[in-house]
C-alpha cells in the first residue's frame, strides 16, 4: 500500500483513499490454503561499496483463500510496480493467477 500510495501521490498528484482500518480487518480473514515457498539468497556487486552484497527473499507459490476482492486494486498494481525492499533491483515481483 505504501509503494502504490507514494507513486500515486508523487507522480500523479492523486491522494489515495485506502481504508487501512477496514483492509486490516479484512486481511485477518484471509488464510493460506497451500504454500511452496523457500528463502533464496541472491548476490550482487556494489561498485559504490566495492563489495559483493546479498539480497534475499522468498520464491515459490502460495495460494490464499478468502474474500480478496477489496485487495484486488492493490494486488494488481503490485504486479507491475513490485513490492518491498530492493524492488528497484527487480525483486518483489509476483503474479496473480486465478485458481
mmCIF file of C-alpha atoms in Angstrom:
data_model
loop_
_atom_site.group_PDB
_atom_site.id
_atom_site.type_symbol
_atom_site.label_atom_id
_atom_site.label_comp_id
_atom_site.label_asym_id
_atom_site.label_seq_id
_atom_site.Cartn_x
_atom_site.Cartn_y
_atom_site.Cartn_z
ATOM 1 C CA UNK A 1 0.000 0.000 0.000
ATOM 2 C CA UNK A 2 2.817 2.390 0.836
ATOM 3 C CA UNK A 3 4.530 1.951 -2.531
ATOM 4 C CA UNK A 4 1.328 2.435 -4.542
ATOM 5 C CA UNK A 5 0.338 5.371 -2.336
ATOM 6 C CA UNK A 6 3.727 7.059 -2.867
ATOM 7 C CA UNK A 7 3.640 6.550 -6.642
ATOM 8 C CA UNK A 8 0.105 7.942 -6.886
ATOM 9 C CA UNK A 9 0.923 10.943 -4.705
ATOM 10 C CA UNK A 10 4.254 11.995 -6.194
ATOM 11 C CA UNK A 11 3.869 11.025 -9.845
ATOM 12 C CA UNK A 12 0.151 11.537 -10.445
ATOM 13 C CA UNK A 13 -0.827 14.046 -7.745
ATOM 14 C CA UNK A 14 -3.589 11.679 -6.596
ATOM 15 C CA UNK A 15 -4.335 11.230 -2.913
ATOM 16 C CA UNK A 16 -5.186 7.520 -2.489
ATOM 17 C CA UNK A 17 -8.250 6.630 -0.476
ATOM 18 C CA UNK A 18 -7.228 3.426 1.266
ATOM 19 C CA UNK A 19 -9.343 2.441 4.225
ATOM 20 C CA UNK A 20 -6.491 0.980 6.276
ATOM 21 C CA UNK A 21 -8.635 0.003 9.227
ATOM 22 C CA UNK A 22 -11.096 -1.907 7.033
ATOM 23 C CA UNK A 23 -8.366 -3.523 4.901
ATOM 24 C CA UNK A 24 -6.506 -4.691 8.008
ATOM 25 C CA UNK A 25 -9.715 -6.125 9.402
ATOM 26 C CA UNK A 26 -10.492 -7.914 6.123
ATOM 27 C CA UNK A 27 -6.906 -9.197 5.845
ATOM 28 C CA UNK A 28 -7.336 -11.080 9.114
ATOM 29 C CA UNK A 29 -9.917 -13.270 7.355
ATOM 30 C CA UNK A 30 -7.571 -14.363 4.534
ATOM 31 C CA UNK A 31 -5.924 -17.762 5.051
ATOM 32 C CA UNK A 32 -3.110 -19.666 3.380
ATOM 33 C CA UNK A 33 -4.550 -22.648 1.537
ATOM 34 C CA UNK A 34 -1.310 -24.042 0.111
ATOM 35 C CA UNK A 35 2.303 -22.908 0.043
ATOM 36 C CA UNK A 36 5.508 -23.968 -1.627
ATOM 37 C CA UNK A 37 7.968 -21.193 -0.826
ATOM 38 C CA UNK A 38 11.615 -21.044 0.163
ATOM 39 C CA UNK A 39 14.136 -18.379 1.089
ATOM 40 C CA UNK A 40 16.687 -17.644 -1.631
ATOM 41 C CA UNK A 41 19.829 -15.535 -1.270
ATOM 42 C CA UNK A 42 20.973 -13.697 -4.379
ATOM 43 C CA UNK A 43 24.253 -11.854 -4.796
ATOM 44 C CA UNK A 44 25.028 -8.564 -6.444
ATOM 45 C CA UNK A 45 28.123 -6.447 -6.719
ATOM 46 C CA UNK A 46 28.136 -2.868 -5.426
ATOM 47 C CA UNK A 47 30.625 -0.630 -7.198
ATOM 48 C CA UNK A 48 29.982 2.101 -4.655
ATOM 49 C CA UNK A 49 30.884 -0.164 -1.741
ATOM 50 C CA UNK A 50 33.328 -2.203 -3.835
ATOM 51 C CA UNK A 51 31.963 -5.451 -2.438
ATOM 52 C CA UNK A 52 29.548 -8.291 -3.010
ATOM 53 C CA UNK A 53 26.171 -7.965 -1.307
ATOM 54 C CA UNK A 54 23.422 -10.446 -0.523
ATOM 55 C CA UNK A 55 19.800 -9.817 -1.437
ATOM 56 C CA UNK A 56 17.398 -12.394 -0.119
ATOM 57 C CA UNK A 57 13.727 -13.134 -0.360
ATOM 58 C CA UNK A 58 11.039 -15.731 -0.765
ATOM 59 C CA UNK A 59 10.458 -17.546 -4.035
ATOM 60 C CA UNK A 60 7.747 -20.011 -4.892
ATOM 61 C CA UNK A 61 3.990 -20.243 -4.946
ATOM 62 C CA UNK A 62 1.362 -19.559 -2.360
ATOM 63 C CA UNK A 63 -2.411 -19.930 -2.551
ATOM 64 C CA UNK A 64 -4.726 -17.889 -0.370
ATOM 65 C CA UNK A 65 -8.396 -18.390 0.358
ATOM 66 C CA UNK A 66 -10.954 -15.848 1.422
ATOM 67 C CA UNK A 67 -12.519 -12.683 0.081
ATOM 68 C CA UNK A 68 -9.728 -10.895 -1.786
ATOM 69 C CA UNK A 69 -11.922 -8.509 -3.784
ATOM 70 C CA UNK A 70 -11.145 -5.491 -1.526
ATOM 71 C CA UNK A 71 -7.429 -6.086 -2.150
ATOM 72 C CA UNK A 72 -7.532 -6.570 -5.929
ATOM 73 C CA UNK A 73 -6.678 -2.983 -6.947
ATOM 74 C CA UNK A 74 -3.563 -3.053 -4.760
ATOM 75 C CA UNK A 75 -2.602 -6.604 -5.716
ATOM 76 C CA UNK A 76 -2.958 -5.910 -9.423
ATOM 77 C CA UNK A 77 -0.961 -2.681 -9.125
ATOM 78 C CA UNK A 78 1.732 -4.524 -7.203
ATOM 79 C CA UNK A 79 2.265 -6.926 -10.096
ATOM 80 C CA UNK A 80 3.550 -4.001 -12.165
ATOM 81 C CA UNK A 81 5.358 -1.960 -9.525
ATOM 82 C CA UNK A 82 6.790 -4.825 -7.426
ATOM 83 C CA UNK A 83 6.807 -4.587 -3.657
ATOM 84 C CA UNK A 84 9.146 -4.468 -0.691
ATOM 85 C CA UNK A 85 12.816 -3.851 -0.228
ATOM 86 C CA UNK A 86 15.060 -3.940 -3.315
ATOM 87 C CA UNK A 87 12.206 -3.661 -5.800
ATOM 88 C CA UNK A 88 14.482 -1.326 -7.788
ATOM 89 C CA UNK A 89 16.711 -4.373 -8.395
ATOM 90 C CA UNK A 90 13.781 -6.281 -9.871
ATOM 91 C CA UNK A 91 12.886 -8.073 -6.669
ATOM 92 C CA UNK A 92 9.438 -8.174 -5.110
ATOM 93 C CA UNK A 93 7.719 -9.327 -8.271
ATOM 94 C CA UNK A 94 4.698 -11.575 -8.199
ATOM 95 C CA UNK A 95 1.940 -12.738 -10.485
ATOM 96 C CA UNK A 96 -1.703 -13.299 -9.614
ATOM 97 C CA UNK A 97 -3.336 -16.352 -11.152
ATOM 98 C CA UNK A 98 -6.916 -17.432 -10.670
ATOM 99 C CA UNK A 99 -7.262 -20.848 -9.065
#
